[in-house]
Backbone as CSV, one residue per row, in Angstrom:
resi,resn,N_x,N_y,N_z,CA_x,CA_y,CA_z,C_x,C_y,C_z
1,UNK,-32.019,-8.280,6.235,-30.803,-9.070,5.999,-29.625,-8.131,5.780
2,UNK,-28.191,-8.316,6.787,-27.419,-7.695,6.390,-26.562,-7.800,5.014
3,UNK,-26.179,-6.606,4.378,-25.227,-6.977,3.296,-23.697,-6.430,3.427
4,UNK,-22.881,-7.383,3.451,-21.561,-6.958,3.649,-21.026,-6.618,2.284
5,UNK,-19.946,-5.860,2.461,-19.077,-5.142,1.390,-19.030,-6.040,0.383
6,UNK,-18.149,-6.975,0.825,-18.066,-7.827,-0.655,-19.515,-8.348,-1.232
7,UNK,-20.624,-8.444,-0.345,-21.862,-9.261,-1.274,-22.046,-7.777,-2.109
8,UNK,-21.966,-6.771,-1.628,-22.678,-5.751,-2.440,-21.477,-5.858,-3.429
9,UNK,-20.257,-5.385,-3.157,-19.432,-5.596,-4.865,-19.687,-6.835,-5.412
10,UNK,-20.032,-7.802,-5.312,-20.150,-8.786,-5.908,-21.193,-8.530,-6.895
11,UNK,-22.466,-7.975,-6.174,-24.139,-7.982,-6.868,-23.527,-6.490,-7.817
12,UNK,-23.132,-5.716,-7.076,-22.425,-4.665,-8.283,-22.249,-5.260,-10.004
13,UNK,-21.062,-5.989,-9.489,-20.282,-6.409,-10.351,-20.934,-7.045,-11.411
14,UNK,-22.175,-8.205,-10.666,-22.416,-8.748,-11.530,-24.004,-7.984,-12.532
15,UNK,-24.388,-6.580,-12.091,-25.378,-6.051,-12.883,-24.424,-5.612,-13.959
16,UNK,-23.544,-5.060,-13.845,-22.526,-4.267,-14.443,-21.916,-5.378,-15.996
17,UNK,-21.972,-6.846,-15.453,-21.232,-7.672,-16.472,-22.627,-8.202,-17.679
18,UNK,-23.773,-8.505,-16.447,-24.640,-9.190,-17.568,-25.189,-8.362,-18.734
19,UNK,-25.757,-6.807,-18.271,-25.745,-6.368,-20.270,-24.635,-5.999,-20.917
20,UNK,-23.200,-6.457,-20.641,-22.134,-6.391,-21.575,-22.254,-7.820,-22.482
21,UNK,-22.863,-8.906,-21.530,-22.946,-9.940,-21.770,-23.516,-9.513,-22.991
22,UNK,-25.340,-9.466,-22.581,-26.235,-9.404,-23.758,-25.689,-8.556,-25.120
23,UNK,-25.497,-7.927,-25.183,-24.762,-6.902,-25.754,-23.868,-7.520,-26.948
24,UNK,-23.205,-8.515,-26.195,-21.827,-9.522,-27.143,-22.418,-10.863,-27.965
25,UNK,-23.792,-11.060,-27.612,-24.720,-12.368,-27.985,-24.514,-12.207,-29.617
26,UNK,-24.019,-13.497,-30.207,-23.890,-13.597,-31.412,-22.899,-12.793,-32.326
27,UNK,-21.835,-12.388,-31.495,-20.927,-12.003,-32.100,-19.862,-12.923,-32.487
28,UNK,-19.134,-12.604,-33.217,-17.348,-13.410,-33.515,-16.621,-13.389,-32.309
29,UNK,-16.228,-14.569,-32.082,-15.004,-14.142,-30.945,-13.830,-13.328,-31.207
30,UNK,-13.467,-13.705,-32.402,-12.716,-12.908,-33.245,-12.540,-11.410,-32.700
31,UNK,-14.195,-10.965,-32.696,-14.693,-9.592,-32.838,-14.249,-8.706,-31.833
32,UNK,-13.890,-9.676,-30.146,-13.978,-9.347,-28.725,-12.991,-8.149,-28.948
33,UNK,-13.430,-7.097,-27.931,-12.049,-5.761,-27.834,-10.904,-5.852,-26.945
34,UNK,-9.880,-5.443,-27.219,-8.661,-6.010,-26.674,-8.828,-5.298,-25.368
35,UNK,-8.307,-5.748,-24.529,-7.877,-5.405,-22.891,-7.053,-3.925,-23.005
36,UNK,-7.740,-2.774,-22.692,-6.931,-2.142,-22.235,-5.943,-1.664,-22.241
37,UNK,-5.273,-0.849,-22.875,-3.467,-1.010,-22.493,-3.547,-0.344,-20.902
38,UNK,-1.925,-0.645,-19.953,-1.726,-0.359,-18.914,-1.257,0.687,-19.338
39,UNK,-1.744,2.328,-18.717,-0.984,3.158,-18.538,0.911,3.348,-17.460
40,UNK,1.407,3.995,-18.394,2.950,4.060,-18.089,3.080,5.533,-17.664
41,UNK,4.256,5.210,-17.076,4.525,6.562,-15.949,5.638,7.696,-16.662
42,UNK,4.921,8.891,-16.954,6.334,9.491,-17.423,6.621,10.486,-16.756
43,UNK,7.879,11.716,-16.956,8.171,12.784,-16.315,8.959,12.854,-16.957
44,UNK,8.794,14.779,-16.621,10.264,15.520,-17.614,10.810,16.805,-16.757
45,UNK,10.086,16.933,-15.600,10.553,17.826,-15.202,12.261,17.360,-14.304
46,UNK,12.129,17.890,-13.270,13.480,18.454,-12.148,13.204,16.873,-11.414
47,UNK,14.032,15.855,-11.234,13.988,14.914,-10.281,13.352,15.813,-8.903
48,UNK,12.880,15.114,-7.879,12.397,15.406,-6.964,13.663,14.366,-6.557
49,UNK,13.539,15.088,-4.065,14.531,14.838,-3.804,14.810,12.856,-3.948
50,UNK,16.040,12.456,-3.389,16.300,11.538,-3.531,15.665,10.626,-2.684
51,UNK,15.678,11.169,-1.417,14.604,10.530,-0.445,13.462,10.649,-0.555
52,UNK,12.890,10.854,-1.489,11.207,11.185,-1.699,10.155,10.583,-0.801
53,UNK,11.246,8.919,-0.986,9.768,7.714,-0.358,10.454,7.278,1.141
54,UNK,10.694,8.269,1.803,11.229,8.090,3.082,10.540,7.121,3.877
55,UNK,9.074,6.714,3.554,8.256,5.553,4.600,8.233,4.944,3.754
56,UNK,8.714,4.314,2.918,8.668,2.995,2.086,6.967,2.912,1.744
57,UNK,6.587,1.816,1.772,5.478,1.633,1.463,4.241,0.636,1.821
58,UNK,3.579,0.313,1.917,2.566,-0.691,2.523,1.014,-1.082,1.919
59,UNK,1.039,-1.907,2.046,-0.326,-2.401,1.623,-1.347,-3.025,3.053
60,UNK,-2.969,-3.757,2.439,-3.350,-4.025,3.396,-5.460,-3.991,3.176
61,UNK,-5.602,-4.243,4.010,-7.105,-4.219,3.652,-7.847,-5.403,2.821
62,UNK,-6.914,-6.552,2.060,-7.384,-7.024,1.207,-9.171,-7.571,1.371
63,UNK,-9.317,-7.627,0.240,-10.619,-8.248,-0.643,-10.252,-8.639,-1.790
64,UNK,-11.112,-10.294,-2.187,-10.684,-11.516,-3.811,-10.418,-10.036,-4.825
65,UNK,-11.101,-8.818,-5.020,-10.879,-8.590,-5.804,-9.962,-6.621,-6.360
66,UNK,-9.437,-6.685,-4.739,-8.497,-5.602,-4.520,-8.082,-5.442,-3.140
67,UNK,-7.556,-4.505,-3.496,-5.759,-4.089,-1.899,-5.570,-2.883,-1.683
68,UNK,-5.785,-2.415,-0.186,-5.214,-0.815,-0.335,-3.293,-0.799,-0.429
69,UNK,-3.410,0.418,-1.260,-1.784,0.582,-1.261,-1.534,1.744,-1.233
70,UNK,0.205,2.213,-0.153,-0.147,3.384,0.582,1.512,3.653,0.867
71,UNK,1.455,5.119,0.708,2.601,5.315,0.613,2.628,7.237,1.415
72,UNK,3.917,7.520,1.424,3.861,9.025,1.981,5.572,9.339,0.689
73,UNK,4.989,10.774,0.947,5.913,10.984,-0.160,6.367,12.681,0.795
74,UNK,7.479,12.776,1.110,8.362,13.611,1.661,8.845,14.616,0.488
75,UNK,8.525,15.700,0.689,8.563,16.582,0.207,8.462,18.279,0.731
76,UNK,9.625,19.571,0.259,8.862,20.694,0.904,8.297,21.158,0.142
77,UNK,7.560,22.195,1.133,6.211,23.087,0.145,4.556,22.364,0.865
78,UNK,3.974,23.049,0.005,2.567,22.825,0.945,1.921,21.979,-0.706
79,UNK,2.297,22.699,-1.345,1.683,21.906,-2.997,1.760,20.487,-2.950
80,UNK,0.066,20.371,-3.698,-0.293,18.645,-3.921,1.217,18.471,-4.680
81,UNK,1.321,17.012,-4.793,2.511,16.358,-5.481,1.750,14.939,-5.962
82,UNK,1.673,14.970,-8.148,0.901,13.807,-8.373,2.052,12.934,-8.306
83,UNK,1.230,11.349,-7.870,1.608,10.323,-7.584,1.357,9.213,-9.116
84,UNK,1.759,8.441,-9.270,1.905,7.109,-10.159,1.699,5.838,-8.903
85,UNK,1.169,5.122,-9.325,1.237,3.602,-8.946,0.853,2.694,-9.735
86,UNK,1.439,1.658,-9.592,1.540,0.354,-10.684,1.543,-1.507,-9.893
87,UNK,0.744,-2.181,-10.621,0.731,-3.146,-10.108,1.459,-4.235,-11.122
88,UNK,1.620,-5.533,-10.973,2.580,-6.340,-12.026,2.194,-7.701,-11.099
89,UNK,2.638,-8.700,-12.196,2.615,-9.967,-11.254,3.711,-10.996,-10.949
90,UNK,4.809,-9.372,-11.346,6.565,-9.961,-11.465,7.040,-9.239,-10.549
91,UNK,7.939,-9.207,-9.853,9.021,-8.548,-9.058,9.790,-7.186,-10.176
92,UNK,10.022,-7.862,-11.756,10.304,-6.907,-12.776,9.521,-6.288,-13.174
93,UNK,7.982,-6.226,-12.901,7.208,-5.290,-14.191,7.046,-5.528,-15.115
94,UNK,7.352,-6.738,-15.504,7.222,-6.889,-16.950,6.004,-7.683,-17.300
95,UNK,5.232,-7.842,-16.106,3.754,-8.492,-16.664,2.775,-7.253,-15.446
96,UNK,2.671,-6.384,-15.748,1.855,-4.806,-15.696,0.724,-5.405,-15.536
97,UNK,-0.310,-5.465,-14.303,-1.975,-5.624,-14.555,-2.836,-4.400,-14.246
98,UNK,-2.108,-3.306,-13.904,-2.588,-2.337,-13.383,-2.307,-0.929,-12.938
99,UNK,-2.142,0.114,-13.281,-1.709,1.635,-12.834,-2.432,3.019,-13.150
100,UNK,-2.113,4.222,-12.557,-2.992,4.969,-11.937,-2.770,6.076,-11.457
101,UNK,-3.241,7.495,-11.400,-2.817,8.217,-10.812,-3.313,8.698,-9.801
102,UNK,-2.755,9.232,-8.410,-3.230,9.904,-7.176,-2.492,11.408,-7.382
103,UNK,-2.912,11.420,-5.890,-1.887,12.746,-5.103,-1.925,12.637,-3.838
104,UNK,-0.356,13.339,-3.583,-0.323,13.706,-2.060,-1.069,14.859,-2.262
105,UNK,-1.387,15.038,-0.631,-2.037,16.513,-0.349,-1.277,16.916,1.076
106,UNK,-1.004,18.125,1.281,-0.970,18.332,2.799,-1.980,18.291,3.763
107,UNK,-3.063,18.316,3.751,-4.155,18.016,4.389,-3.953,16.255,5.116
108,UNK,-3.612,15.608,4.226,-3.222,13.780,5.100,-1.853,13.903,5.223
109,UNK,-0.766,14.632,5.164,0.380,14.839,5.495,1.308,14.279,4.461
110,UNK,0.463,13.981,3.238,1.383,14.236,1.674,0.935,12.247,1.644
111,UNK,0.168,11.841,2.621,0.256,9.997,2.167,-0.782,10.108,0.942
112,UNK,-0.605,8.852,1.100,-1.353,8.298,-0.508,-1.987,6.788,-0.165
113,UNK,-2.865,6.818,-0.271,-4.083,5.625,0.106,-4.724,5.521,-1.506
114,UNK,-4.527,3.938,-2.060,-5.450,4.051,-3.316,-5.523,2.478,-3.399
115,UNK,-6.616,2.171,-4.121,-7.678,1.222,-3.821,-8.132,0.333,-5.189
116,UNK,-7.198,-0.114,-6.061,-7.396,-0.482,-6.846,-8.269,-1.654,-7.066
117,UNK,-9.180,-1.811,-8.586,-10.154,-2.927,-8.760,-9.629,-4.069,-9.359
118,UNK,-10.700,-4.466,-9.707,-10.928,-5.721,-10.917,-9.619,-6.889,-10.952
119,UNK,-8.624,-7.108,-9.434,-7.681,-7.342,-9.454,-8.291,-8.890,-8.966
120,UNK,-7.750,-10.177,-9.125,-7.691,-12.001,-8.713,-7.362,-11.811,-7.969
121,UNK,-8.488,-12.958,-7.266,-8.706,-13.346,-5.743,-7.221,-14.721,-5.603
122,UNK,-6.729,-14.163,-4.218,-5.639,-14.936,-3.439,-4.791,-15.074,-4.859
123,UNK,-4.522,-13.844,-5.356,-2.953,-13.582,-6.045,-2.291,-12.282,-5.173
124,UNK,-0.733,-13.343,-5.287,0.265,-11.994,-5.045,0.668,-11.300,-6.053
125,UNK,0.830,-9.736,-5.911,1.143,-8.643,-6.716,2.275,-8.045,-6.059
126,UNK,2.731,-7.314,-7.064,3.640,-6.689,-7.024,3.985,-5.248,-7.069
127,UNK,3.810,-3.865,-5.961,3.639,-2.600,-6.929,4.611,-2.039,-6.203
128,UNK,4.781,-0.584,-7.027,5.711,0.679,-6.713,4.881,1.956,-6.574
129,UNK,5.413,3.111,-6.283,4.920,4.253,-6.272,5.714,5.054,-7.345
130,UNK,5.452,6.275,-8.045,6.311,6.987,-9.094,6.115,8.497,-8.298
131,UNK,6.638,9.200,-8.115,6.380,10.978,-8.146,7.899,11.661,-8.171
132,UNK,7.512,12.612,-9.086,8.640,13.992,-9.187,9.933,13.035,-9.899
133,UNK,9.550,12.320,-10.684,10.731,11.304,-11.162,11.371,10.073,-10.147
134,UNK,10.903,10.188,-8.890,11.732,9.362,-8.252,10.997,7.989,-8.183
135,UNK,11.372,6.787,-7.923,10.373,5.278,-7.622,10.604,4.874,-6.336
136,UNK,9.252,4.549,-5.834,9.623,4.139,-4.235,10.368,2.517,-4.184
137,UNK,10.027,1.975,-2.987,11.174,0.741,-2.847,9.499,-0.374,-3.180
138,UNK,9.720,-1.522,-3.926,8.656,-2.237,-4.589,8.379,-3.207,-3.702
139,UNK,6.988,-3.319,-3.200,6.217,-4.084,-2.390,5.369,-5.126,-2.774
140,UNK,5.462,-6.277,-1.766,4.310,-7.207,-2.696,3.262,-7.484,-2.123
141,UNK,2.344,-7.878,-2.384,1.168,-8.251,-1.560,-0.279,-9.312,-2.101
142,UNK,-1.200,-9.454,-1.703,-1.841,-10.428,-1.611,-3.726,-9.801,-1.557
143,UNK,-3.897,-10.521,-2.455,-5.607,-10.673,-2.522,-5.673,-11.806,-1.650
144,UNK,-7.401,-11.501,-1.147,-8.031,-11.722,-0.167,-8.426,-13.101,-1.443
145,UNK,-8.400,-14.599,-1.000,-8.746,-15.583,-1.492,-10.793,-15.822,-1.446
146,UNK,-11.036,-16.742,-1.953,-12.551,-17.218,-2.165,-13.169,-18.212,-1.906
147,UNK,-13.978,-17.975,-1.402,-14.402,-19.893,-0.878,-13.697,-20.229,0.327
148,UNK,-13.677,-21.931,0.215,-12.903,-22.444,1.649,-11.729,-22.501,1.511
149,UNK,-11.063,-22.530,2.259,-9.769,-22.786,2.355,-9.021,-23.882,3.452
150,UNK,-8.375,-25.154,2.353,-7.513,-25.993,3.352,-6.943,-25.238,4.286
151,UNK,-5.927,-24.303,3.568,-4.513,-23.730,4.594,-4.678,-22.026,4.654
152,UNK,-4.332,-21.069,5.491,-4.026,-20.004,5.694,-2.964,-19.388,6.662
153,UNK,-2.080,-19.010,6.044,-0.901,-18.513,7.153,-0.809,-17.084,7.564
154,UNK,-1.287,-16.845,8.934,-1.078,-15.553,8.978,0.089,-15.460,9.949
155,UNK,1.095,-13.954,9.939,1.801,-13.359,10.470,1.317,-12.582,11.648
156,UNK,1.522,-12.857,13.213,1.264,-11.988,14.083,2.633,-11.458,15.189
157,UNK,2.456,-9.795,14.793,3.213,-9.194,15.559,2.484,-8.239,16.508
158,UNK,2.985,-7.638,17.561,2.715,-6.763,18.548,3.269,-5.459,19.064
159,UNK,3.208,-5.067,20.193,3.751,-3.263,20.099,5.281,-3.711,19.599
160,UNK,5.418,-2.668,19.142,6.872,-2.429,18.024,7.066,-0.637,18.793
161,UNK,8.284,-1.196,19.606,8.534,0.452,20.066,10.086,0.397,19.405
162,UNK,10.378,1.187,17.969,11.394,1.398,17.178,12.409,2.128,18.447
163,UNK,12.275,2.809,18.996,12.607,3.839,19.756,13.744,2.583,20.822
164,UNK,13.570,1.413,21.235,14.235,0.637,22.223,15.093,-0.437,21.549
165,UNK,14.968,-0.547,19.578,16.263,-0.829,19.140,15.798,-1.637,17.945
166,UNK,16.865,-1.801,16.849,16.022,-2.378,15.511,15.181,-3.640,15.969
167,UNK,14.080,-4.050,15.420,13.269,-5.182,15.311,13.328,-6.492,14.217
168,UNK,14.592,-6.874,14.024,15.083,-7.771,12.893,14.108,-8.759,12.575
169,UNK,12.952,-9.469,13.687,11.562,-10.176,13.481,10.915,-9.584,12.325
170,UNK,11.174,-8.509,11.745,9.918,-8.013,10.555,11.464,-8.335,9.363
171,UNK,11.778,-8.492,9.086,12.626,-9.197,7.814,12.216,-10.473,8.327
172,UNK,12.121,-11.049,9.031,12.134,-12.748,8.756,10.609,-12.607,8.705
173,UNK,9.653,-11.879,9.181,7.894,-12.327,8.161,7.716,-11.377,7.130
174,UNK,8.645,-10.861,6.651,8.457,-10.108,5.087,8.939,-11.188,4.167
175,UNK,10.154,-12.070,4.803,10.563,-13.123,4.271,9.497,-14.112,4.081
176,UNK,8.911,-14.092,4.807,8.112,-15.384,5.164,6.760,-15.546,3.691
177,UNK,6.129,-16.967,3.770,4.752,-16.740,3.096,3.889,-17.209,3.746
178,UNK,3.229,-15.697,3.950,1.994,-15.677,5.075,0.939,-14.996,3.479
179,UNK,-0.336,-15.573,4.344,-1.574,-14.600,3.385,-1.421,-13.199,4.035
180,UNK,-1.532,-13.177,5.596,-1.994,-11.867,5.940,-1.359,-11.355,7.732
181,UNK,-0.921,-10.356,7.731,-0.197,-9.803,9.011,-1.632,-9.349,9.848
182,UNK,-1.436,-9.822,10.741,-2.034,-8.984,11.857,-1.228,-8.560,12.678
183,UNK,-1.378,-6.631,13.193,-0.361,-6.379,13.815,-1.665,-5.734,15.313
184,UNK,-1.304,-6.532,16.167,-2.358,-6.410,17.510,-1.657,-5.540,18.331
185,UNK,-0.747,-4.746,18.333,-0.199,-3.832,19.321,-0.113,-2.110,18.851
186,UNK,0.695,-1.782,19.256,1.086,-0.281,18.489,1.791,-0.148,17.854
187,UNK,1.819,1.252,17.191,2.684,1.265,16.026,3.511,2.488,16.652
188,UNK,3.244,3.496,17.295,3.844,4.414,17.992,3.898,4.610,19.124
189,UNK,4.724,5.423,20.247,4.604,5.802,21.776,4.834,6.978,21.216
190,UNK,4.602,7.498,22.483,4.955,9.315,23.332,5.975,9.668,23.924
191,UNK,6.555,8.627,24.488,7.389,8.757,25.172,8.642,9.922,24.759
192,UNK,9.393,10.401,25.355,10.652,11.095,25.229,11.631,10.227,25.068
193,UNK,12.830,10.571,25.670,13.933,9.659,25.478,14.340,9.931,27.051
194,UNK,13.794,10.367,27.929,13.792,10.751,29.385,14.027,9.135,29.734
195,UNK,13.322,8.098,29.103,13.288,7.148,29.685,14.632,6.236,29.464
196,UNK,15.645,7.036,29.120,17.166,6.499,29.205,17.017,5.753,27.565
197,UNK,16.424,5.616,26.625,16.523,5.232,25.466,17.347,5.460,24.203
198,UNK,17.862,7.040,24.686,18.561,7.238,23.418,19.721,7.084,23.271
199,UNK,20.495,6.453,24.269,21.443,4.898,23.769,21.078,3.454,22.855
200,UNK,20.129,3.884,22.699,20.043,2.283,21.655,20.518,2.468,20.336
201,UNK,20.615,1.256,19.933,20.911,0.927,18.497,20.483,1.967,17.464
202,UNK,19.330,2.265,17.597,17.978,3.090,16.302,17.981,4.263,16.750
203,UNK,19.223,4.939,17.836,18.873,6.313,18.154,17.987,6.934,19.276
204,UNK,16.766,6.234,19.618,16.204,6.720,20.410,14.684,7.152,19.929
205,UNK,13.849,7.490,20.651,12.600,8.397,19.799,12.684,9.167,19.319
206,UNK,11.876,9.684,18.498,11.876,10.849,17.867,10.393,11.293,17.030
207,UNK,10.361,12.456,17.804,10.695,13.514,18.815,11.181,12.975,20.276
208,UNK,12.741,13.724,20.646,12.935,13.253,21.605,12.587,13.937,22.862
209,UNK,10.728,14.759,22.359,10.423,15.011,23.554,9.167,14.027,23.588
210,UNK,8.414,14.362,24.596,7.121,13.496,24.554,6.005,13.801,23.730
211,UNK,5.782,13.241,22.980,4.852,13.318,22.062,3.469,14.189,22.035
212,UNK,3.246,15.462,22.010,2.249,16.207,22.035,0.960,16.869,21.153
213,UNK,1.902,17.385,20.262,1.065,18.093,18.827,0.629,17.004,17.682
214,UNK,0.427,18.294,16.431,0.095,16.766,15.468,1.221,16.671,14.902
215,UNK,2.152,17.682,14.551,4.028,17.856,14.156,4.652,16.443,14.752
216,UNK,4.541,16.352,16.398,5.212,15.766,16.858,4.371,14.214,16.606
217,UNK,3.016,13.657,16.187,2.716,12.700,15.829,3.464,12.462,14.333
218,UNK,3.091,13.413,13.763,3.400,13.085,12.041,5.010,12.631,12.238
């Protein structure tokens, strides 16, 4: 019998809860230990630059009970650079369910992929990124729901060549309330700007040669 990801976190989860259970039998409720505090983000050094979070940020992957969230952090030098991230279930932060520390590395080209738990199924969240003092731009996103479902709205877009002029369609489904984007095309070309492009609106490609190395991918 196959076991998919979520049955195994699930059966995880639930060896993991029942001897906390046993454990609590006949106690005071009174007695229960408080939740956690959310760790907070500090710094004292040198601001890092202003553009730090030059790719904004993204989420994705969901499952009922977490979300990848992912960011690149622009920076020179070859040195790791630690990261902060934080989750909330406000646009303000002011109801915190979750935060954490990573790092860029140069080895993935300074991104940041992190995978937080123990987060409610088919809730939207809210997070940021923190490094070198600076905060990226705040993203929201969505757990993977449970059971059946009456309704589900998903968002579908296709190749997105930035390079032939802004794409104003992605503000109206960032606007939108969808559970989940599917994006069925590409996210990059090769192309040069040979192909008469770098008259458009967005400049053109870039690299405005044809896409070769891993420099010219990154």
């Amino acid at each position: 019998m196959a076991i998919h990801r979520r049955d195994l976190l699930r059966l995880a989860a639930a060896a993991t809860v029942a001897p906390a259970l046993s454990s609590l039998a006949g106690c005071d409720d009174d007695a229960a230990p408080a939740a956690p505090a959310v760790p907070e983000y500090s710094y004292d050094g040198e601001p890092g630059p202003a553009d730090l979070f030059q790719h904004g940020v993204a989420s994705g992957d969901p499952l009922p009970d977490r979300v990848i969230l992912w960011t690149r952090v622009t920076q020179p030098g070859a040195a790791p650079v630690p990261v902060f991230w934080e989750l909330a279930l406000d646009a303000e932060f002011t109801e915190r369910v979750a935060a954490g520390d990573a790092e860029a590395r140069a080895e993935v080209d300074f991104t940041v992929k992190v995978d937080p738990e123990g987060l409610s199924a088919g809730t939207t969240y809210y997070y940021r990124l923190w490094s070198l003092g600076r905060v990226s731009p705040t993203g929201h996103t969505r757990t993977a729901p449970e059971g059946a479902l009456d309704r589900m709205a998903l968002g579908v877009c296709s190749c997105a060549s930035l390079g032939r002029g802004f794409l104003h369609a992605y503000q109206g489904l960032a606007d939108a309330d969808v559970d989940l984007v599917l994006h069925l095309g590409d996210y990059i070309y090769e192309y040069g700007n040979d192909g008469g492009f770098s008259g458009s609106p967005s400049g053109g490609y870039f690299p405005e040669h044809v896409t070769v190395t891993l420099t010219d991918y990154r």
